[in-house]
């Protein structure tokens, strides 16, 4: 944002001739930003009366000004690497993978992301030797779309010592401990390179309207130094032009003292010991823990990576320390273990301490009514990824292939809301792209009509709920009302409307008397275009079209 020449204070900025998404006035068309704060919202007529030469005045020409998005689950370094490596989402065969590897530029490791064999006519994967030959001897690491397994070349398997690791069978595909070792072997890079990848990911987030991202670090994903680097963007000077990072570290503890000491190692720079502390894996890689076998591989049921006792000790320790704890949990058997761990932790330290800690579970894709009720009982936040349902739900999708009839109950967003479970949304980037309106649309158009939620609920889950889930100190974060942080995005939109999950209420909810703020129409075939992103009054991203 521009700064006044006369003082060190930023020049106030008046946005006008648009639509402001605010609880203060559902018909607001203008907003004044003074420094890092929203100073005023109101009508165009009132904006004309307060406008003066001391302000920068931006005519947004019908654009929407709305609270900035919060991605509640992201991996910055992985996202940056994926953005700069081979993009394999469109590959449809083993031959295609080998051709992409052979064409990879440079002379270092060949890195790629996004392949998904479940949609191939022939799901046969290339061998480690074929990858080796295609790469001309360069190490190869190609992460599957869910990042819970990968294809590796023979030379990488050898140099990373995969032969003794769980999840290695001599072939190209690696899971579990072997996958973690292979990934870490390709992540040994200078700090400057790690920083470049993180900056690339943060810039991508800013260009898509995000003002904050929850970074989910863990020992099997990257080093503690990688997370410290991510947290450092909040204090480094250049970080003023990037979204805020809300860092989590997924490492197991068993006592209050261990929990406090581990958080202390990050010098207060992390939000909790949660995120990708994996109780299980993923459905795509068949590593999510299921009560019964996979429909397309009945002999497989995934596996628990933590015992109930380990998970309970972790939750109890975090509860005593007043620290957010939690897990990555996807399968129904995985969730059973996490919920049993909550019960055991509550028996040890008391239900009130468990609830007060504000624990969070990531993903929670398979939750029945009893599980939903228990999550609500313990005030556990669910951090979910709506784009998973858009990508893998519906007839013939990955969920149906892996789970059969069980797929109909996946990602029960409406059930969470109805039971009072706190919900926030993210992308799990690089698993799905940083496209927040696609996430909102995925909630409104859930493949199970009974689990659809309104666009307003989905938008709040992608914005204000993200701040709350991270226990942010400012209770006004995530809204545009006088006195709130000036963290928002400006969007070029085709149409504004109210979109609800139940067609029976469409007519009255669009009545002006309902005073419901409007959001972009998400059924037009294209998403809103980000014109500007601002965090605490500082411009993170601006399209040339904004001030033209």
CSV table of C-alpha atoms in Angstrom, one decimal, residues 55-345:
chain,number,residue,atom,x,y,z
A,55,UNK,CA,-6.4,9.1,0.4
A,56,UNK,CA,-5.6,6.8,-2.4
A,57,UNK,CA,-8.9,6.1,-4.0
A,58,UNK,CA,-9.4,2.8,-5.9
A,59,UNK,CA,-12.5,2.4,-8.1
A,60,UNK,CA,-12.9,-1.4,-8.1
A,61,UNK,CA,-15.6,-1.2,-10.8
A,62,UNK,CA,-18.0,-3.7,-9.4
A,63,UNK,CA,-15.4,-6.1,-7.9
A,64,UNK,CA,-15.9,-7.9,-4.6
A,65,UNK,CA,-13.9,-6.9,-1.6
A,66,UNK,CA,-13.9,-9.9,0.8
A,67,UNK,CA,-11.9,-11.3,3.8
A,68,UNK,CA,-8.7,-13.0,2.6
A,69,UNK,CA,-8.6,-16.8,2.5
A,70,UNK,CA,-6.8,-18.9,5.0
A,71,UNK,CA,-5.4,-22.3,3.8
A,72,UNK,CA,-5.7,-24.5,6.8
A,73,UNK,CA,-3.4,-27.2,5.5
A,74,UNK,CA,-0.4,-26.6,3.2
A,75,UNK,CA,3.2,-27.8,2.7
A,76,UNK,CA,5.2,-24.8,1.5
A,77,UNK,CA,8.5,-26.4,0.4
A,78,UNK,CA,6.7,-29.3,-1.2
A,79,UNK,CA,4.4,-26.8,-3.0
A,80,UNK,CA,7.3,-24.8,-4.3
A,81,UNK,CA,9.1,-27.9,-5.5
A,82,UNK,CA,6.0,-29.2,-7.2
A,83,UNK,CA,5.4,-25.9,-9.0
A,84,UNK,CA,8.9,-26.0,-10.4
A,85,UNK,CA,9.1,-29.7,-11.2
A,86,UNK,CA,7.5,-32.1,-13.6
A,87,UNK,CA,3.7,-31.7,-13.6
A,88,UNK,CA,2.3,-35.3,-14.0
A,89,UNK,CA,-1.4,-34.8,-13.4
A,90,UNK,CA,-2.2,-35.2,-17.1
A,91,UNK,CA,0.0,-38.3,-17.7
A,92,UNK,CA,-2.2,-41.3,-18.5
A,93,UNK,CA,0.3,-44.2,-18.7
A,94,UNK,CA,3.7,-45.6,-17.6
A,95,UNK,CA,5.1,-44.6,-21.0
A,96,UNK,CA,3.9,-41.0,-20.4
A,97,UNK,CA,5.8,-40.9,-17.1
A,98,UNK,CA,9.0,-42.3,-18.7
A,99,UNK,CA,8.7,-39.7,-21.5
A,100,UNK,CA,8.3,-36.9,-19.0
A,101,UNK,CA,11.4,-38.1,-17.1
A,102,UNK,CA,13.5,-38.4,-20.2
A,103,UNK,CA,12.6,-34.9,-21.2
A,104,UNK,CA,13.3,-33.3,-17.8
A,105,UNK,CA,15.9,-30.5,-18.2
A,106,UNK,CA,19.0,-30.1,-16.0
A,107,UNK,CA,21.5,-32.5,-14.6
A,108,UNK,CA,20.3,-32.9,-11.0
A,109,UNK,CA,17.6,-35.1,-9.5
A,110,UNK,CA,14.4,-35.5,-11.6
A,111,UNK,CA,11.5,-34.4,-9.4
A,112,UNK,CA,7.8,-34.7,-10.4
A,113,UNK,CA,4.4,-34.6,-8.8
A,114,UNK,CA,0.8,-35.5,-9.4
A,115,UNK,CA,0.5,-38.9,-11.2
A,116,UNK,CA,-2.6,-40.9,-10.5
A,117,UNK,CA,-2.8,-44.4,-12.0
A,118,UNK,CA,-6.4,-45.0,-10.9
A,119,UNK,CA,-7.6,-43.3,-14.1
A,120,UNK,CA,-5.3,-45.0,-16.5
A,121,UNK,CA,-6.5,-47.6,-19.0
A,122,UNK,CA,-3.5,-49.8,-17.9
A,123,UNK,CA,-2.5,-49.0,-14.3
A,124,UNK,CA,0.9,-50.7,-14.6
A,125,UNK,CA,3.6,-48.5,-13.2
A,126,UNK,CA,7.2,-48.2,-14.7
A,127,UNK,CA,10.0,-50.2,-13.0
A,128,UNK,CA,12.8,-48.6,-11.1
A,129,UNK,CA,15.2,-49.6,-13.8
A,130,UNK,CA,13.0,-48.1,-16.5
A,131,UNK,CA,13.0,-44.8,-14.5
A,132,UNK,CA,16.8,-45.1,-14.2
A,133,UNK,CA,17.3,-45.6,-17.9
A,134,UNK,CA,14.8,-42.8,-18.8
A,135,UNK,CA,16.7,-40.3,-16.5
A,136,UNK,CA,20.1,-41.3,-17.8
A,137,UNK,CA,21.2,-42.3,-14.3
A,138,UNK,CA,19.9,-39.2,-12.6
A,139,UNK,CA,18.0,-39.9,-9.3
A,140,UNK,CA,14.2,-39.9,-9.8
A,141,UNK,CA,11.5,-39.1,-7.3
A,142,UNK,CA,7.9,-38.8,-8.6
A,143,UNK,CA,5.3,-38.2,-5.9
A,144,UNK,CA,1.8,-39.6,-6.4
A,145,UNK,CA,-1.0,-37.0,-6.3
A,146,UNK,CA,-1.7,-37.7,-2.6
A,147,UNK,CA,2.0,-37.5,-1.7
A,148,UNK,CA,1.7,-40.7,0.4
A,149,UNK,CA,3.7,-42.8,-2.1
A,150,UNK,CA,6.1,-42.2,-4.9
A,151,UNK,CA,8.0,-43.8,-7.7
A,152,UNK,CA,11.8,-43.9,-7.3
A,153,UNK,CA,14.7,-44.9,-9.6
A,154,UNK,CA,17.1,-47.7,-8.7
A,155,UNK,CA,19.9,-45.2,-7.9
A,156,UNK,CA,17.8,-43.2,-5.5
A,157,UNK,CA,16.7,-46.4,-3.8
A,158,UNK,CA,20.3,-47.3,-3.3
A,159,UNK,CA,21.6,-44.0,-2.2
A,160,UNK,CA,18.7,-43.4,0.3
A,161,UNK,CA,19.1,-46.9,1.8
A,162,UNK,CA,15.5,-48.0,1.1
A,163,UNK,CA,16.3,-51.7,1.0
A,164,UNK,CA,15.8,-52.0,4.8
A,165,UNK,CA,12.8,-49.7,5.0
A,166,UNK,CA,9.2,-50.7,5.6
A,167,UNK,CA,7.3,-49.9,2.4
A,168,UNK,CA,10.0,-51.0,-0.1
A,169,UNK,CA,9.6,-54.2,-2.0
A,170,UNK,CA,12.3,-53.8,-4.6
A,171,UNK,CA,10.1,-52.1,-7.2
A,172,UNK,CA,9.7,-48.4,-8.1
A,173,UNK,CA,6.8,-47.7,-5.9
A,174,UNK,CA,7.6,-46.8,-2.2
A,175,UNK,CA,5.2,-46.2,0.7
A,176,UNK,CA,5.5,-45.5,4.5
A,177,UNK,CA,9.0,-45.4,5.9
A,178,UNK,CA,10.6,-46.0,2.5
A,179,UNK,CA,8.7,-43.2,1.0
A,180,UNK,CA,9.7,-40.8,3.8
A,181,UNK,CA,13.3,-41.7,3.4
A,182,UNK,CA,13.2,-41.3,-0.4
A,183,UNK,CA,11.5,-37.9,-0.1
A,184,UNK,CA,14.0,-36.6,2.6
A,185,UNK,CA,16.9,-37.8,0.5
A,186,UNK,CA,15.8,-35.4,-2.3
A,187,UNK,CA,15.2,-32.5,0.2
A,188,UNK,CA,18.8,-32.1,1.3
A,189,UNK,CA,19.4,-28.7,-0.3
A,190,UNK,CA,20.9,-25.4,0.8
A,191,UNK,CA,18.8,-23.1,2.9
A,192,UNK,CA,18.7,-20.5,0.1
A,193,UNK,CA,17.1,-23.1,-2.2
A,194,UNK,CA,14.6,-24.1,0.5
A,195,UNK,CA,13.8,-20.4,1.0
A,196,UNK,CA,13.3,-20.0,-2.8
A,197,UNK,CA,10.8,-22.9,-2.9
A,198,UNK,CA,8.9,-21.5,0.1
A,199,UNK,CA,8.8,-18.0,-1.4
A,200,UNK,CA,7.5,-19.4,-4.7
A,201,UNK,CA,4.6,-21.2,-2.8
A,202,UNK,CA,3.8,-18.1,-0.7
A,203,UNK,CA,3.7,-15.9,-3.9
A,204,UNK,CA,1.3,-18.4,-5.5
A,205,UNK,CA,-0.9,-18.3,-2.4
A,206,UNK,CA,-0.9,-14.5,-2.4
A,207,UNK,CA,-1.8,-14.3,-6.1
A,208,UNK,CA,-4.9,-16.5,-5.3
A,209,UNK,CA,-6.3,-14.4,-2.5
A,210,UNK,CA,-4.7,-16.1,0.6
A,211,UNK,CA,-3.6,-13.9,3.5
A,212,UNK,CA,-2.5,-16.8,5.7
A,213,UNK,CA,-1.5,-20.5,5.4
A,214,UNK,CA,-1.2,-23.2,8.0
A,215,UNK,CA,2.2,-25.0,7.3
A,216,UNK,CA,2.1,-28.6,8.3
A,217,UNK,CA,5.6,-29.7,9.1
A,218,UNK,CA,6.7,-33.1,10.3
A,219,UNK,CA,10.0,-35.1,10.5
A,220,UNK,CA,8.9,-37.4,7.7
A,221,UNK,CA,8.2,-34.4,5.4
A,222,UNK,CA,11.1,-32.1,6.1
A,223,UNK,CA,13.5,-31.0,8.8
A,224,UNK,CA,12.8,-28.9,11.8
A,225,UNK,CA,15.0,-26.2,10.1
A,226,UNK,CA,12.6,-26.3,7.2
A,227,UNK,CA,9.7,-25.4,9.5
A,228,UNK,CA,11.8,-22.7,11.3
A,229,UNK,CA,12.5,-21.2,7.9
A,230,UNK,CA,8.7,-21.2,7.1
A,231,UNK,CA,7.9,-19.6,10.5
A,232,UNK,CA,10.7,-17.0,9.8
A,233,UNK,CA,8.7,-15.4,7.0
A,234,UNK,CA,6.5,-13.8,9.8
A,235,UNK,CA,9.5,-11.9,11.2
A,236,UNK,CA,11.8,-11.4,8.2
A,237,UNK,CA,11.4,-8.1,6.4
A,238,UNK,CA,10.6,-9.7,3.1
A,239,UNK,CA,7.8,-11.7,4.8
A,240,UNK,CA,5.8,-8.5,5.0
A,241,UNK,CA,4.8,-9.1,1.4
A,242,UNK,CA,3.8,-12.7,1.9
A,243,UNK,CA,0.8,-14.4,3.6
A,244,UNK,CA,1.1,-15.1,7.3
A,245,UNK,CA,2.5,-18.5,8.1
A,246,UNK,CA,0.7,-20.5,10.9
A,247,UNK,CA,3.2,-23.3,11.6
A,248,UNK,CA,2.5,-26.7,13.1
A,249,UNK,CA,5.0,-29.5,13.8
A,250,UNK,CA,3.8,-33.1,13.7
A,251,UNK,CA,6.1,-34.9,16.2
A,252,UNK,CA,5.0,-37.3,18.9
A,253,UNK,CA,5.4,-36.5,22.6
A,254,UNK,CA,4.4,-38.5,25.7
A,255,UNK,CA,4.7,-36.0,28.6
A,256,UNK,CA,3.8,-32.4,29.3
A,257,UNK,CA,7.5,-31.7,29.7
A,258,UNK,CA,8.4,-33.1,26.3
A,259,UNK,CA,5.6,-31.1,24.7
A,260,UNK,CA,6.8,-27.8,26.3
A,261,UNK,CA,10.4,-28.6,25.4
A,262,UNK,CA,9.6,-29.4,21.8
A,263,UNK,CA,7.6,-26.2,21.3
A,264,UNK,CA,10.4,-24.3,23.0
A,265,UNK,CA,12.9,-25.7,20.4
A,266,UNK,CA,11.0,-23.6,17.9
A,267,UNK,CA,11.3,-20.5,20.1
A,268,UNK,CA,7.5,-20.0,20.3
A,269,UNK,CA,7.3,-20.0,16.5
A,270,UNK,CA,4.7,-22.8,16.2
A,271,UNK,CA,1.0,-23.1,16.8
A,272,UNK,CA,1.0,-26.6,18.1
A,273,UNK,CA,2.1,-30.3,17.8
A,274,UNK,CA,-0.5,-31.3,15.3
A,275,UNK,CA,-1.0,-31.4,11.5
A,276,UNK,CA,0.7,-34.3,9.7
A,277,UNK,CA,1.5,-36.4,12.7
A,278,UNK,CA,0.2,-39.4,10.8
A,279,UNK,CA,-2.2,-41.9,12.5
A,280,UNK,CA,-2.6,-43.5,9.0
A,281,UNK,CA,-1.9,-42.8,5.3
A,282,UNK,CA,-4.1,-42.1,2.3
A,283,UNK,CA,-6.8,-43.9,0.3
A,284,UNK,CA,-5.1,-43.4,-3.0
A,285,UNK,CA,-2.0,-45.3,-1.8
A,286,UNK,CA,-4.2,-47.7,0.2
A,287,UNK,CA,-2.4,-46.8,3.4
A,288,UNK,CA,-5.4,-45.2,5.2
A,289,UNK,CA,-6.5,-47.6,8.0
A,290,UNK,CA,-9.9,-49.1,7.3
A,291,UNK,CA,-12.2,-51.3,9.4
A,292,UNK,CA,-12.7,-53.7,6.4
A,293,UNK,CA,-10.6,-54.2,3.3
A,294,UNK,CA,-10.4,-52.0,0.3
A,295,UNK,CA,-13.0,-52.7,-2.3
A,296,UNK,CA,-10.4,-53.1,-5.1
A,297,UNK,CA,-7.9,-55.0,-2.9
A,298,UNK,CA,-9.8,-56.9,-0.2
A,299,UNK,CA,-6.7,-58.2,1.4
A,300,UNK,CA,-5.5,-54.7,2.2
A,301,UNK,CA,-6.8,-52.6,5.1
A,302,UNK,CA,-4.0,-50.0,5.4
A,303,UNK,CA,-2.2,-49.6,8.7
A,304,UNK,CA,-2.0,-47.6,11.9
A,305,UNK,CA,1.2,-45.7,12.2
A,306,UNK,CA,0.6,-44.9,15.8
A,307,UNK,CA,-1.0,-47.0,18.6
A,308,UNK,CA,-4.0,-45.8,20.5
A,309,UNK,CA,-1.7,-45.5,23.6
A,310,UNK,CA,0.8,-43.4,21.8
A,311,UNK,CA,-1.9,-41.1,20.4
A,312,UNK,CA,-3.6,-40.8,23.9
A,313,UNK,CA,-0.3,-39.9,25.5
A,314,UNK,CA,0.3,-37.2,22.9
A,315,UNK,CA,-3.1,-35.7,23.4
A,316,UNK,CA,-2.8,-35.8,27.2
A,317,UNK,CA,0.6,-34.2,27.2
A,318,UNK,CA,-0.5,-31.4,24.8
A,319,UNK,CA,-3.7,-30.9,26.9
A,320,UNK,CA,-1.7,-30.4,30.1
A,321,UNK,CA,0.7,-28.0,28.4
A,322,UNK,CA,-2.3,-26.1,26.8
A,323,UNK,CA,-0.9,-26.8,23.3
A,324,UNK,CA,-2.9,-27.8,20.3
A,325,UNK,CA,-2.3,-31.5,19.4
A,326,UNK,CA,-3.7,-33.6,16.7
A,327,UNK,CA,-3.2,-36.0,13.8
A,328,UNK,CA,-3.5,-36.7,10.1
A,329,UNK,CA,-6.3,-39.2,10.0
A,330,UNK,CA,-8.3,-40.4,7.0
A,331,UNK,CA,-9.6,-44.0,7.3
A,332,UNK,CA,-12.4,-45.0,9.6
A,333,UNK,CA,-10.2,-47.3,11.6
A,334,UNK,CA,-7.7,-44.5,11.9
A,335,UNK,CA,-10.4,-42.2,13.2
A,336,UNK,CA,-11.5,-45.0,15.6
A,337,UNK,CA,-8.0,-45.0,17.1
A,338,UNK,CA,-7.9,-41.2,17.3
A,339,UNK,CA,-11.3,-41.0,19.1
A,340,UNK,CA,-10.3,-43.8,21.5
A,341,UNK,CA,-7.2,-41.8,22.2
A,342,UNK,CA,-9.3,-38.8,23.1
A,343,UNK,CA,-11.3,-40.9,25.6
A,344,UNK,CA,-8.1,-42.2,27.2
A,345,UNK,CA,-6.6,-38.7,27.4
